[in-house]
PDB file of C-alpha atoms and ligand atoms in Angstrom:
ATOM      1  CA  UNK A  23      14.314  10.672  -9.719  1.00 97.00           C
ATOM      2  CA  UNK A  24      13.401   7.311  -9.131  1.00 98.00           C
ATOM      3  CA  UNK A  25      10.761   6.778  -5.875  1.00 98.00           C
ATOM      4  CA  UNK A  26      10.463   3.094  -4.639  1.00 98.00           C
ATOM      5  CA  UNK A  27       6.502   2.905  -3.446  1.00 98.00           C
ATOM      6  CA  UNK A  28       5.173   0.693  -1.262  1.00 98.00           C
ATOM      7  CA  UNK A  29       2.857  -0.037   0.891  1.00 98.00           C
ATOM      8  CA  UNK A  30       0.322  -2.968   3.089  1.00 98.00           C
ATOM      9  CA  UNK A  31       3.665  -4.466   4.524  1.00 98.00           C
ATOM     10  CA  UNK A  32       1.398  -5.884   8.467  1.00 98.00           C
ATOM     11  CA  UNK A  33       4.120  -6.557  10.487  1.00 98.00           C
ATOM     12  CA  UNK A  34       5.164  -8.905   8.121  1.00 98.00           C
ATOM     13  CA  UNK A  35       8.919  -8.641   8.585  1.00 98.00           C
ATOM     14  CA  UNK A  36      10.907 -11.129   6.557  1.00 98.00           C
ATOM     15  CA  UNK A  37       8.860  -9.273   3.628  1.00 98.00           C
ATOM     16  CA  UNK A  38       9.405  -5.295   4.587  1.00 98.00           C
ATOM     17  CA  UNK A  39      13.510  -6.849   4.577  1.00 98.00           C
ATOM     18  CA  UNK A  40      13.465  -8.810   1.489  1.00 98.00           C
ATOM     19  CA  UNK A  41      12.288  -5.776  -0.603  1.00 98.00           C
ATOM     20  CA  UNK A  42      14.236  -2.865   1.271  1.00 98.00           C
ATOM     21  CA  UNK A  43      17.536  -5.283   0.347  1.00 98.00           C
ATOM     22  CA  UNK A  44      16.096  -4.847  -3.828  1.00 98.00           C
ATOM     23  CA  UNK A  45      14.907  -1.336  -3.466  1.00 98.00           C
ATOM     24  CA  UNK A  46      18.985  -0.766  -2.520  1.00 98.00           C
ATOM     25  CA  UNK A  47      19.556  -3.023  -4.953  1.00 98.00           C
ATOM     26  CA  UNK A  48      18.052  -0.702  -7.682  1.00 97.00           C
ATOM     27  CA  UNK A  49      19.085   2.231  -5.864  1.00 95.00           C
ATOM     28  CA  UNK A  50      16.587   4.741  -6.304  1.00 97.00           C
ATOM     29  CA  UNK A  51      16.573   8.416  -4.343  1.00 98.00           C
ATOM     30  CA  UNK A  52      13.422   7.865  -2.128  1.00 98.00           C
ATOM     31  CA  UNK A  53      10.685   5.198  -0.501  1.00 98.00           C
ATOM     32  CA  UNK A  54       7.762   6.365   0.018  1.00 98.00           C
ATOM     33  CA  UNK A  55       5.616   4.049   2.458  1.00 98.00           C
ATOM     34  CA  UNK A  56       1.637   4.267   1.425  1.00 98.00           C
ATOM     35  CA  UNK A  57       0.438   2.981   5.100  1.00 98.00           C
ATOM     36  CA  UNK A  58      -0.759  -0.385   7.053  1.00 98.00           C
ATOM     37  CA  UNK A  59       2.504  -0.431   8.476  1.00 98.00           C
ATOM     38  CA  UNK A  60       0.514  -2.645  11.697  1.00 98.00           C
ATOM     39  CA  UNK A  61      -2.401  -5.584  11.238  1.00 96.00           C
ATOM     40  CA  UNK A  62      -1.726  -9.020  10.642  1.00 96.00           C
ATOM     41  CA  UNK A  63       1.237 -10.324  10.939  1.00 98.00           C
ATOM     42  CA  UNK A  64       3.731 -11.129  13.934  1.00 98.00           C
ATOM     43  CA  UNK A  65       6.776  -7.837  13.940  1.00 98.00           C
ATOM     44  CA  UNK A  66       4.620  -4.245  14.006  1.00 98.00           C
ATOM     45  CA  UNK A  67       6.844  -3.049  16.956  1.00 98.00           C
ATOM     46  CA  UNK A  68      10.061  -3.572  14.420  1.00 98.00           C
ATOM     47  CA  UNK A  69       7.883  -2.707  11.074  1.00 98.00           C
ATOM     48  CA  UNK A  70       7.408   0.352  12.539  1.00 98.00           C
ATOM     49  CA  UNK A  71      11.183   0.910  13.159  1.00 98.00           C
ATOM     50  CA  UNK A  72      12.855  -0.489   9.782  1.00 98.00           C
ATOM     51  CA  UNK A  73       9.792   1.702   8.427  1.00 98.00           C
ATOM     52  CA  UNK A  74      10.623   5.158   9.508  1.00 98.00           C
ATOM     53  CA  UNK A  75      14.822   4.480   9.337  1.00 98.00           C
ATOM     54  CA  UNK A  76      14.604   3.970   5.688  1.00 98.00           C
ATOM     55  CA  UNK A  77      11.614   5.434   4.262  1.00 98.00           C
ATOM     56  CA  UNK A  78      11.127   8.656   3.899  1.00 98.00           C
ATOM     57  CA  UNK A  79       7.494   9.590   3.473  1.00 98.00           C
ATOM     58  CA  UNK A  80       4.788   7.197   5.294  1.00 98.00           C
ATOM     59  CA  UNK A  81       1.523   7.536   5.322  1.00 98.00           C
ATOM     60  CA  UNK A  82      -1.187   6.203   7.354  1.00 98.00           C
ATOM     61  CA  UNK A  83      -3.502   3.472   7.052  1.00 97.00           C
ATOM     62  CA  UNK A  84      -6.603   1.878   8.146  1.00 96.00           C
ATOM     63  CA  UNK A  85      -4.815  -1.042  10.263  1.00 97.00           C
ATOM     64  CA  UNK A  86      -2.295   2.119  11.716  1.00 97.00           C
ATOM     65  CA  UNK A  87      -5.140   4.184  12.490  1.00 96.00           C
ATOM     66  CA  UNK A  88      -6.762   1.522  14.001  1.00 95.00           C
ATOM     67  CA  UNK A  89      -4.580   0.655  16.460  1.00 95.00           C
ATOM     68  CA  UNK A  90      -4.378   4.517  17.870  1.00 93.00           C
ATOM     69  CA  UNK A  91      -9.070   4.777  17.176  1.00 89.00           C
ATOM     70  CA  UNK A  92     -10.493   1.555  18.924  1.00 77.00           C
ATOM     71  CA  UNK A  93     -14.199   2.478  17.072  1.00 77.00           C
ATOM     72  CA  UNK A  94     -12.089   1.409  14.189  1.00 77.00           C
ATOM     73  CA  UNK A  95     -12.379  -1.979  14.712  1.00 83.00           C
ATOM     74  CA  UNK A  96     -16.242  -1.681  13.758  1.00 81.00           C
ATOM     75  CA  UNK A  97     -15.680  -1.486  10.602  1.00 85.00           C
ATOM     76  CA  UNK A  98     -13.129  -4.548  10.578  1.00 92.00           C
ATOM     77  CA  UNK A  99     -13.442  -8.502   9.842  1.00 93.00           C
ATOM     78  CA  UNK A 100     -12.658 -10.761  12.944  1.00 94.00           C
ATOM     79  CA  UNK A 101      -9.644 -11.884  12.026  1.00 94.00           C
ATOM     80  CA  UNK A 102      -8.589  -7.935  11.342  1.00 95.00           C
ATOM     81  CA  UNK A 103      -9.903  -7.219  14.645  1.00 94.00           C
ATOM     82  CA  UNK A 104      -8.412  -9.618  16.831  1.00 95.00           C
ATOM     83  CA  UNK A 105      -4.669  -8.883  14.789  1.00 96.00           C
ATOM     84  CA  UNK A 106      -5.108  -5.103  15.867  1.00 96.00           C
ATOM     85  CA  UNK A 107      -6.428  -5.809  19.052  1.00 95.00           C
ATOM     86  CA  UNK A 108      -3.102  -8.483  19.448  1.00 96.00           C
ATOM     87  CA  UNK A 109      -0.490  -5.090  18.290  1.00 97.00           C
ATOM     88  CA  UNK A 110      -1.957  -3.196  20.615  1.00 96.00           C
ATOM     89  CA  UNK A 111      -0.892  -5.207  23.896  1.00 96.00           C
ATOM     90  CA  UNK A 112       2.866  -5.522  21.770  1.00 97.00           C
ATOM     91  CA  UNK A 113       3.494  -2.035  20.239  1.00 98.00           C
ATOM     92  CA  UNK A 114       5.626   0.157  22.770  1.00 98.00           C
ATOM     93  CA  UNK A 115       4.610   3.696  23.545  1.00 97.00           C
ATOM     94  CA  UNK A 116       7.028   5.570  21.308  1.00 97.00           C
ATOM     95  CA  UNK A 117       5.574   2.846  18.241  1.00 98.00           C
ATOM     96  CA  UNK A 118       1.936   4.016  19.288  1.00 97.00           C
ATOM     97  CA  UNK A 119       2.655   7.638  19.357  1.00 96.00           C
ATOM     98  CA  UNK A 120       5.094   7.975  15.820  1.00 97.00           C
ATOM     99  CA  UNK A 121       1.360   6.199  13.873  1.00 97.00           C
ATOM    100  CA  UNK A 122      -0.670   9.257  15.581  1.00 95.00           C
ATOM    101  CA  UNK A 123       1.597  11.828  13.737  1.00 96.00           C
ATOM    102  CA  UNK A 124       0.655  10.000  10.232  1.00 97.00           C
ATOM    103  CA  UNK A 125      -0.582  12.441   8.030  1.00 98.00           C
ATOM    104  CA  UNK A 126      -3.425  10.551   5.769  1.00 98.00           C
ATOM    105  CA  UNK A 127      -2.393  12.572   2.315  1.00 98.00           C
ATOM    106  CA  UNK A 128       0.703  13.442   0.997  1.00 98.00           C
ATOM    107  CA  UNK A 129       2.787  14.161  -2.113  1.00 96.00           C
ATOM    108  CA  UNK A 130       5.423  13.924  -4.315  1.00 97.00           C
ATOM    109  CA  UNK A 131       6.414  15.346  -7.607  1.00 95.00           C
ATOM    110  CA  UNK A 132       2.902  15.571  -9.840  1.00 97.00           C
ATOM    111  CA  UNK A 133       1.987  12.605  -7.637  1.00 98.00           C
ATOM    112  CA  UNK A 134      -0.737  12.037  -5.158  1.00 98.00           C
ATOM    113  CA  UNK A 135      -0.628   9.966  -1.712  1.00 98.00           C
ATOM    114  CA  UNK A 136      -3.200   8.276  -0.128  1.00 98.00           C
ATOM    115  CA  UNK A 137      -3.491   4.619   1.293  1.00 98.00           C
ATOM    116  CA  UNK A 138      -7.297   4.259   0.125  1.00 98.00           C
ATOM    117  CA  UNK A 139      -8.852   6.475  -2.483  1.00 98.00           C
ATOM    118  CA  UNK A 140      -8.532  10.304  -2.746  1.00 98.00           C
ATOM    119  CA  UNK A 141     -12.586  10.977  -1.423  1.00 97.00           C
ATOM    120  CA  UNK A 142     -12.146  11.076   1.651  1.00 96.00           C
ATOM    121  CA  UNK A 143      -9.075   9.421   2.369  1.00 96.00           C
ATOM    122  CA  UNK A 144     -10.446   9.195   6.413  1.00 94.00           C
ATOM    123  CA  UNK A 145     -13.314   7.008   5.348  1.00 95.00           C
ATOM    124  CA  UNK A 146     -11.352   3.671   3.635  1.00 95.00           C
ATOM    125  CA  UNK A 147     -13.348   3.218   0.019  1.00 96.00           C
ATOM    126  CA  UNK A 148     -11.573   0.129  -1.986  1.00 97.00           C
ATOM    127  CA  UNK A 149     -11.479   1.693  -5.426  1.00 98.00           C
ATOM    128  CA  UNK A 150     -11.806  -2.523  -7.201  1.00 97.00           C
ATOM    129  CA  UNK A 151     -14.093  -1.706 -10.123  1.00 97.00           C
ATOM    130  CA  UNK A 152     -13.357   1.033 -12.816  1.00 97.00           C
ATOM    131  CA  UNK A 153     -16.631   2.711 -11.843  1.00 97.00           C
ATOM    132  CA  UNK A 154     -14.056   3.339  -8.589  1.00 98.00           C
ATOM    133  CA  UNK A 155     -11.699   4.556 -10.526  1.00 98.00           C
ATOM    134  CA  UNK A 156     -13.551   6.582 -12.828  1.00 98.00           C
ATOM    135  CA  UNK A 157     -15.298   8.907  -9.752  1.00 98.00           C
ATOM    136  CA  UNK A 158     -12.392   8.967  -8.019  1.00 98.00           C
ATOM    137  CA  UNK A 159     -10.529  10.250 -10.894  1.00 98.00           C
ATOM    138  CA  UNK A 160     -12.662  13.108 -10.630  1.00 98.00           C
ATOM    139  CA  UNK A 161     -11.697  13.795  -6.862  1.00 98.00           C
ATOM    140  CA  UNK A 162      -8.050  14.863  -7.094  1.00 97.00           C
ATOM    141  CA  UNK A 163      -6.334  17.910  -9.405  1.00 96.00           C
ATOM    142  CA  UNK A 164      -6.668  16.826 -13.504  1.00 95.00           C
ATOM    143  CA  UNK A 165      -2.548  18.517 -12.357  1.00 95.00           C
ATOM    144  CA  UNK A 166      -1.796  15.519 -10.967  1.00 97.00           C
ATOM    145  CA  UNK A 167      -0.874  12.436 -13.143  1.00 98.00           C
ATOM    146  CA  UNK A 168      -1.235   9.877 -10.827  1.00 98.00           C
ATOM    147  CA  UNK A 169      -2.303   8.712  -7.484  1.00 98.00           C
ATOM    148  CA  UNK A 170      -1.039   6.040  -5.750  1.00 98.00           C
ATOM    149  CA  UNK A 171      -2.661   3.874  -3.893  1.00 98.00           C
ATOM    150  CA  UNK A 172      -2.657   1.022  -1.800  1.00 98.00           C
ATOM    151  CA  UNK A 173      -5.525  -0.969   0.631  1.00 98.00           C
ATOM    152  CA  UNK A 174      -6.695  -3.618  -1.579  1.00 98.00           C
ATOM    153  CA  UNK A 175      -3.961  -5.554  -1.810  1.00 98.00           C
ATOM    154  CA  UNK A 176      -4.298  -6.041  -5.470  1.00 98.00           C
ATOM    155  CA  UNK A 177      -1.633  -4.298  -8.317  1.00 98.00           C
ATOM    156  CA  UNK A 178      -3.807  -2.862 -10.875  1.00 98.00           C
ATOM    157  CA  UNK A 179      -3.292   0.226 -12.731  1.00 98.00           C
ATOM    158  CA  UNK A 180      -6.507   2.419 -13.640  1.00 98.00           C
ATOM    159  CA  UNK A 181      -5.720   5.533 -16.860  1.00 98.00           C
ATOM    160  CA  UNK A 182      -7.714   8.470 -17.542  1.00 98.00           C
ATOM    161  CA  UNK A 183      -7.059   9.002 -21.116  1.00 98.00           C
ATOM    162  CA  UNK A 184      -8.176  12.586 -22.559  1.00 97.00           C
ATOM    163  CA  UNK A 185      -8.293  12.310 -26.695  1.00 96.00           C
ATOM    164  CA  UNK A 186     -10.023  15.276 -28.297  1.00 95.00           C
ATOM    165  CA  UNK A 187     -12.004  16.419 -25.147  1.00 93.00           C
ATOM    166  CA  UNK A 188     -13.126  13.412 -24.635  1.00 97.00           C
ATOM    167  CA  UNK A 189     -12.245  11.257 -21.198  1.00 97.00           C
ATOM    168  CA  UNK A 190     -11.542   7.464 -21.226  1.00 98.00           C
ATOM    169  CA  UNK A 191     -11.397   4.746 -18.840  1.00 98.00           C
ATOM    170  CA  UNK A 192      -9.928   1.948 -18.525  1.00 98.00           C
ATOM    171  CA  UNK A 193      -7.187  -0.489 -16.644  1.00 98.00           C
ATOM    172  CA  UNK A 194      -4.002  -2.467 -16.933  1.00 97.00           C
ATOM    173  CA  UNK A 195      -2.402  -5.594 -14.587  1.00 96.00           C
ATOM    174  CA  UNK A 196       1.112  -4.756 -16.355  1.00 95.00           C
ATOM    175  CA  UNK A 197       4.893  -5.253 -14.705  1.00 96.00           C
ATOM    176  CA  UNK A 198       5.462  -2.298 -17.212  1.00 98.00           C
ATOM    177  CA  UNK A 199       4.112   0.964 -17.935  1.00 98.00           C
ATOM    178  CA  UNK A 200       4.855   4.358 -19.730  1.00 98.00           C
ATOM    179  CA  UNK A 201       3.390   6.823 -18.871  1.00 98.00           C
ATOM    180  CA  UNK A 202       1.327   8.903 -21.428  1.00 98.00           C
ATOM    181  CA  UNK A 203       1.700  12.432 -22.109  1.00 97.00           C
ATOM    182  CA  UNK A 204      -2.732  12.833 -22.442  1.00 97.00           C
ATOM    183  CA  UNK A 205      -3.379  10.369 -19.758  1.00 98.00           C
ATOM    184  CA  UNK A 206      -3.696  10.218 -15.783  1.00 98.00           C
ATOM    185  CA  UNK A 207      -3.431   6.843 -13.651  1.00 98.00           C
ATOM    186  CA  UNK A 208      -4.721   5.475 -10.299  1.00 98.00           C
ATOM    187  CA  UNK A 209      -1.734   2.738  -9.576  1.00 98.00           C
ATOM    188  CA  UNK A 210      -2.202  -0.058  -6.651  1.00 98.00           C
ATOM    189  CA  UNK A 211       1.338  -0.953  -5.398  1.00 98.00           C
ATOM    190  CA  UNK A 212       0.201  -4.159  -4.339  1.00 98.00           C
ATOM    191  CA  UNK A 213       1.397  -5.484  -0.954  1.00 98.00           C
ATOM    192  CA  UNK A 214       4.672  -5.877   0.580  1.00 98.00           C
ATOM    193  CA  UNK A 215       3.503  -8.279   3.354  1.00 98.00           C
ATOM    194  CA  UNK A 216      -0.131  -9.789   2.526  1.00 98.00           C
ATOM    195  CA  UNK A 217      -0.493 -10.188  -1.362  1.00 98.00           C
ATOM    196  CA  UNK A 218      -4.264 -11.643  -2.392  1.00 97.00           C
ATOM    197  CA  UNK A 219      -3.894 -10.922  -6.313  1.00 97.00           C
ATOM    198  CA  UNK A 220      -2.642 -15.491  -6.117  1.00 97.00           C
ATOM    199  CA  UNK A 221       0.855 -14.695  -5.954  1.00 98.00           C
ATOM    200  CA  UNK A 222       2.331 -14.712  -2.600  1.00 98.00           C
ATOM    201  CA  UNK A 223       5.116 -12.778  -3.289  1.00 98.00           C
ATOM    202  CA  UNK A 224       6.113  -9.181  -1.946  1.00 98.00           C
ATOM    203  CA  UNK A 225       4.670  -6.374  -4.492  1.00 98.00           C
ATOM    204  CA  UNK A 226       5.911  -3.176  -4.384  1.00 98.00           C
ATOM    205  CA  UNK A 227       6.360  -0.277  -7.268  1.00 98.00           C
ATOM    206  CA  UNK A 228       9.076   2.070  -8.973  1.00 98.00           C
ATOM    207  CA  UNK A 229       8.436   5.333 -10.740  1.00 98.00           C
ATOM    208  CA  UNK A 230      11.041   7.095 -12.960  1.00 98.00           C
ATOM    209  CA  UNK A 231      10.347  10.925 -13.084  1.00 98.00           C
ATOM    210  CA  UNK A 232      13.092  10.711 -15.842  1.00 97.00           C
ATOM    211  CA  UNK A 233      12.147   8.440 -18.264  1.00 98.00           C
ATOM    212  CA  UNK A 234       8.381   8.605 -17.235  1.00 98.00           C
ATOM    213  CA  UNK A 235       8.335   4.561 -16.970  1.00 98.00           C
ATOM    214  CA  UNK A 236       6.715   2.734 -13.785  1.00 98.00           C
ATOM    215  CA  UNK A 237       7.194  -0.766 -12.849  1.00 98.00           C
ATOM    216  CA  UNK A 238       5.832  -2.795 -10.501  1.00 98.00           C
ATOM    217  CA  UNK A 239       8.608  -5.307  -8.880  1.00 98.00           C
ATOM    218  CA  UNK A 240       7.668  -8.603  -7.064  1.00 98.00           C
ATOM    219  CA  UNK A 241      10.204 -10.388  -4.193  1.00 98.00           C
ATOM    220  CA  UNK A 242      10.176 -13.639  -3.243  1.00 98.00           C
ATOM    221  CA  UNK A 243      10.781 -13.920   0.971  1.00 98.00           C
ATOM    222  CA  UNK A 244      10.312 -16.262   3.433  1.00 98.00           C
ATOM    223  CA  UNK A 245       7.451 -16.564   4.129  1.00 98.00           C
ATOM    224  CA  UNK A 246       7.131 -19.869   6.290  1.00 98.00           C
ATOM    225  CA  UNK A 247       9.681 -18.529   8.713  1.00 98.00           C
ATOM    226  CA  UNK A 248       6.367 -15.933   8.789  1.00 98.00           C
ATOM    227  CA  UNK A 249       3.795 -18.427   9.140  1.00 98.00           C
ATOM    228  CA  UNK A 250       5.036 -19.919  11.926  1.00 98.00           C
ATOM    229  CA  UNK A 251       5.736 -16.573  13.508  1.00 98.00           C
ATOM    230  CA  UNK A 252       1.783 -15.856  13.931  1.00 98.00           C
ATOM    231  CA  UNK A 253       1.292 -19.758  14.751  1.00 97.00           C
ATOM    232  CA  UNK A 254       3.830 -18.983  17.898  1.00 97.00           C
ATOM    233  CA  UNK A 255       2.353 -15.766  18.625  1.00 97.00           C
ATOM    234  CA  UNK A 256      -1.767 -17.170  18.676  1.00 96.00           C
ATOM    235  CA  UNK A 257      -2.437 -15.217  15.929  1.00 97.00           C
ATOM    236  CA  UNK A 258      -5.485 -16.429  13.719  1.00 95.00           C
ATOM    237  CA  UNK A 259      -4.246 -19.092  11.751  1.00 96.00           C
ATOM    238  CA  UNK A 260      -6.171 -17.731   8.353  1.00 96.00           C
ATOM    239  CA  UNK A 261      -4.038 -15.197   8.773  1.00 97.00           C
ATOM    240  CA  UNK A 262      -0.858 -16.583   8.650  1.00 97.00           C
ATOM    241  CA  UNK A 263      -2.432 -19.809   6.121  1.00 97.00           C
ATOM    242  CA  UNK A 264      -3.268 -17.235   3.402  1.00 97.00           C
ATOM    243  CA  UNK A 265       0.490 -15.640   3.380  1.00 98.00           C
ATOM    244  CA  UNK A 266       1.292 -19.884   1.671  1.00 97.00           C
ATOM    245  CA  UNK A 267      -0.821 -18.588  -1.161  1.00 97.00           C
ATOM    246  CA  UNK A 268      -1.382 -14.959  -1.456  1.00 97.00           C
ATOM    247  CA  UNK A 269      -5.214 -14.668  -1.303  1.00 95.00           C
TER     248      UNK A 269
HETATM  249 ZN1   ZN B 329      -3.686  -3.700   4.013  1.00 85.43          ZN
END
């Protein structure tokens, strides 16, 4: 089986369409979405509807959750909060109800799927360092091979290696990874709609269970079109500008 794993779309329709087109060409069996379908960008309804049609497994992210629970806005910076307030005003009743239905955690094969971290997914903690990863490796079943995450918008692979009954930890930012028998992984697939690793191209991952390989893909999309739509919608210009530089 080959699974495409996408995350952090953030209402960016041009990016989502470009990524789905690439996934179709790749011919994967299923598509998983790790949440943050909305927030920041100009097309929340269109993105929810497309994700619903195209993805097989979908979990919630902190921006999706903030649309249905306004106390969550307390944790957002001013730009993110303004974008959520705008999003709630344009979302259809059906799409808001759909966001309510999304789970915090799911799984496929021996992989855990969560937006932020396996430890208390509803707390939306970030995994930003090796130390964060070391702690989180103890927070999902030791027989689970991979925990897939999004949330930081930075693609990265954390590795737990078991050798002679000793565990060691490292990380990699490679685009191609061969899974090893004696390793477990926390893999951040990056962001479709608001990359922040200095590369404005959309990011997503593909896991192949027969070859035991993981690939990070990058896809160019019409970023200027999204930028223009955000300015026209009156969304904070800071959020539009950052798309152009992927920061
Ligand atoms: Zn996000």
